[in-house]
Amino acid sequence: MPTPEEAMALFSKRLSALLNEHNINQAELAKKLGVSESTVGKWLLMKSLPRMGIIQKLSELFQVSKSYFLEEIVDDRRTYYLNPETAELAEQLRTNAGLRMLFKASADLDPDKMKEAYNYVQYLKSKEPK
């Protein structure tokens, strides 16, 4: 069990990383959670921890488990997928906004249209200078 100081440090580190990853500032997060900016600042400065209800809101907002904020997990949240190829694809979708956009746009296409989209992407790639 981590000490209160360790828990605050881990929470701060994880929250800060998620804010950067999602390009959200303290003011925006405070508004989404219904707390003051100074409260968010205290979390980031390792001065306090939020109540479990706020951690639940954060986990929903950032799509991570509640334990992600509070437990030092060696494998991290990115090892959810056991198949390495699936894990790599999931990581690419998580970190690449353009890829996420294409994935979402093509997700409900019928197989023939998906093949057309694939062929068009291959065509565009062939036109890029190497």
mmCIF file of C-alpha atoms in Angstrom:
data_model
loop_
_atom_site.group_PDB
_atom_site.id
_atom_site.type_symbol
_atom_site.label_atom_id
_atom_site.label_comp_id
_atom_site.label_asym_id
_atom_site.label_seq_id
_atom_site.Cartn_x
_atom_site.Cartn_y
_atom_site.Cartn_z
ATOM 1 C CA MET A 1 0.000 0.000 0.000
ATOM 2 C CA PRO A 2 1.531 3.340 -1.000
ATOM 3 C CA THR A 3 2.004 6.130 1.510
ATOM 4 C CA PRO A 4 -0.236 9.196 1.088
ATOM 5 C CA GLU A 5 2.723 11.049 -0.437
ATOM 6 C CA GLU A 6 3.369 8.242 -2.929
ATOM 7 C CA ALA A 7 -0.327 8.097 -3.825
ATOM 8 C CA MET A 8 -0.431 11.860 -4.453
ATOM 9 C CA ALA A 9 2.743 11.703 -6.539
ATOM 10 C CA LEU A 10 1.410 8.851 -8.674
ATOM 11 C CA PHE A 11 -1.983 10.523 -9.087
ATOM 12 C CA SER A 12 -0.325 13.800 -10.085
ATOM 13 C CA LYS A 13 1.964 12.079 -12.592
ATOM 14 C CA ARG A 14 -0.866 10.115 -14.202
ATOM 15 C CA LEU A 15 -3.291 13.061 -14.323
ATOM 16 C CA SER A 16 -0.650 15.359 -15.784
ATOM 17 C CA ALA A 17 0.174 12.824 -18.503
ATOM 18 C CA LEU A 18 -3.498 12.414 -19.409
ATOM 19 C CA LEU A 19 -4.048 16.174 -19.548
ATOM 20 C CA ASN A 20 -1.105 16.498 -21.943
ATOM 21 C CA GLU A 21 -2.194 13.505 -23.984
ATOM 22 C CA HIS A 22 -5.730 14.847 -24.392
ATOM 23 C CA ASN A 23 -4.652 18.481 -24.728
ATOM 24 C CA ILE A 24 -6.842 19.595 -21.816
ATOM 25 C CA ASN A 25 -5.797 22.395 -19.461
ATOM 26 C CA GLN A 26 -6.549 22.737 -15.747
ATOM 27 C CA ALA A 27 -9.409 25.175 -16.294
ATOM 28 C CA GLU A 28 -11.131 22.873 -18.787
ATOM 29 C CA LEU A 29 -10.753 19.885 -16.489
ATOM 30 C CA ALA A 30 -12.068 21.843 -13.507
ATOM 31 C CA LYS A 31 -15.151 22.829 -15.502
ATOM 32 C CA LYS A 32 -15.786 19.258 -16.686
ATOM 33 C CA LEU A 33 -15.528 17.955 -13.116
ATOM 34 C CA GLY A 34 -17.373 20.804 -11.399
ATOM 35 C CA VAL A 35 -14.427 21.729 -9.177
ATOM 36 C CA SER A 36 -12.271 24.834 -8.891
ATOM 37 C CA GLU A 37 -9.059 25.341 -10.836
ATOM 38 C CA SER A 38 -7.189 25.589 -7.541
ATOM 39 C CA THR A 39 -8.459 22.129 -6.601
ATOM 40 C CA VAL A 40 -7.041 20.689 -9.829
ATOM 41 C CA GLY A 41 -3.838 22.599 -9.125
ATOM 42 C CA LYS A 42 -3.550 20.980 -5.683
ATOM 43 C CA TRP A 43 -3.862 17.544 -7.269
ATOM 44 C CA LEU A 44 -1.132 18.336 -9.783
ATOM 45 C CA LEU A 45 1.124 19.852 -7.110
ATOM 46 C CA MET A 46 0.704 16.736 -4.934
ATOM 47 C CA LYS A 47 -1.058 18.677 -2.174
ATOM 48 C CA SER A 48 -4.242 16.581 -2.104
ATOM 49 C CA LEU A 49 -6.125 13.697 -3.693
ATOM 50 C CA PRO A 50 -9.663 13.887 -5.067
ATOM 51 C CA ARG A 51 -12.518 11.913 -3.586
ATOM 52 C CA MET A 52 -13.427 8.610 -5.211
ATOM 53 C CA GLY A 53 -16.412 10.160 -7.028
ATOM 54 C CA ILE A 54 -14.062 12.541 -8.848
ATOM 55 C CA ILE A 55 -11.657 9.698 -9.615
ATOM 56 C CA GLN A 56 -14.626 7.850 -11.133
ATOM 57 C CA LYS A 57 -15.420 10.886 -13.321
ATOM 58 C CA LEU A 58 -11.758 11.125 -14.350
ATOM 59 C CA SER A 59 -11.640 7.443 -15.261
ATOM 60 C CA GLU A 60 -14.731 7.872 -17.447
ATOM 61 C CA LEU A 61 -13.425 11.071 -19.028
ATOM 62 C CA PHE A 62 -10.029 9.601 -19.920
ATOM 63 C CA GLN A 63 -11.235 6.010 -20.393
ATOM 64 C CA VAL A 64 -8.854 4.472 -17.887
ATOM 65 C CA SER A 65 -9.519 2.393 -14.788
ATOM 66 C CA LYS A 66 -9.814 4.056 -11.396
ATOM 67 C CA SER A 67 -6.836 2.015 -10.250
ATOM 68 C CA TYR A 68 -4.744 3.622 -13.004
ATOM 69 C CA PHE A 69 -4.671 6.796 -10.898
ATOM 70 C CA LEU A 70 -3.915 5.136 -7.577
ATOM 71 C CA GLU A 71 -1.903 1.974 -8.104
ATOM 72 C CA GLU A 72 1.607 1.600 -9.445
ATOM 73 C CA ILE A 73 0.911 -0.964 -12.131
ATOM 74 C CA VAL A 74 4.039 -2.380 -13.701
ATOM 75 C CA ASP A 75 2.313 -3.293 -16.957
ATOM 76 C CA ASP A 76 0.529 0.066 -17.216
ATOM 77 C CA ARG A 77 -2.909 0.558 -18.808
ATOM 78 C CA ARG A 78 -1.535 -0.010 -22.303
ATOM 79 C CA THR A 79 -0.973 -3.747 -21.807
ATOM 80 C CA TYR A 80 -4.674 -4.518 -21.684
ATOM 81 C CA TYR A 81 -4.354 -6.463 -24.916
ATOM 82 C CA LEU A 82 -2.476 -9.753 -24.645
ATOM 83 C CA ASN A 83 -1.789 -10.079 -28.376
ATOM 84 C CA PRO A 84 1.212 -7.827 -29.163
ATOM 85 C CA GLU A 85 -0.106 -6.860 -32.610
ATOM 86 C CA THR A 86 -3.476 -5.874 -31.136
ATOM 87 C CA ALA A 87 -1.730 -3.919 -28.380
ATOM 88 C CA GLU A 88 0.388 -2.079 -30.961
ATOM 89 C CA LEU A 89 -2.662 -1.219 -33.082
ATOM 90 C CA ALA A 90 -4.568 -0.034 -30.007
ATOM 91 C CA GLU A 91 -1.612 2.154 -28.994
ATOM 92 C CA GLN A 92 -1.446 3.650 -32.497
ATOM 93 C CA LEU A 93 -5.177 4.427 -32.396
ATOM 94 C CA ARG A 94 -4.779 5.966 -28.957
ATOM 95 C CA THR A 95 -1.876 8.221 -29.901
ATOM 96 C CA ASN A 96 -2.542 9.086 -33.557
ATOM 97 C CA ALA A 97 -5.535 11.400 -34.053
ATOM 98 C CA GLY A 98 -5.443 11.046 -37.847
ATOM 99 C CA LEU A 99 -5.509 7.276 -37.664
ATOM 100 C CA ARG A 100 -8.355 7.450 -35.138
ATOM 101 C CA MET A 101 -10.287 9.703 -37.522
ATOM 102 C CA LEU A 102 -9.843 7.264 -40.428
ATOM 103 C CA PHE A 103 -10.733 4.301 -38.245
ATOM 104 C CA LYS A 104 -13.949 5.909 -37.021
ATOM 105 C CA ALA A 105 -14.914 7.061 -40.519
ATOM 106 C CA SER A 106 -14.449 3.603 -42.010
ATOM 107 C CA ALA A 107 -15.746 1.463 -39.147
ATOM 108 C CA ASP A 108 -19.249 1.025 -40.544
ATOM 109 C CA LEU A 109 -18.362 0.684 -44.232
ATOM 110 C CA ASP A 110 -19.338 -2.488 -46.034
ATOM 111 C CA PRO A 111 -16.374 -4.696 -47.033
ATOM 112 C CA ASP A 112 -16.308 -3.509 -50.669
ATOM 113 C CA LYS A 113 -16.226 0.167 -49.668
ATOM 114 C CA MET A 114 -13.562 -0.593 -47.077
ATOM 115 C CA LYS A 115 -11.433 -2.221 -49.785
ATOM 116 C CA GLU A 116 -11.922 0.900 -51.950
ATOM 117 C CA ALA A 117 -10.819 3.099 -49.051
ATOM 118 C CA TYR A 118 -7.770 0.888 -48.497
ATOM 119 C CA ASN A 119 -6.855 1.041 -52.180
ATOM 120 C CA TYR A 120 -7.200 4.827 -52.169
ATOM 121 C CA VAL A 121 -4.930 5.147 -49.144
ATOM 122 C CA GLN A 122 -2.383 2.891 -50.869
ATOM 123 C CA TYR A 123 -2.634 5.109 -53.963
ATOM 124 C CA LEU A 124 -2.043 8.260 -51.876
ATOM 125 C CA LYS A 125 0.952 6.638 -50.204
ATOM 126 C CA SER A 126 2.426 5.706 -53.588
ATOM 127 C CA LYS A 127 2.296 9.368 -54.656
ATOM 128 C CA GLU A 128 4.303 10.594 -51.646
ATOM 129 C CA PRO A 129 7.989 11.246 -52.211
ATOM 130 C CA LYS A 130 10.158 8.632 -50.560
#
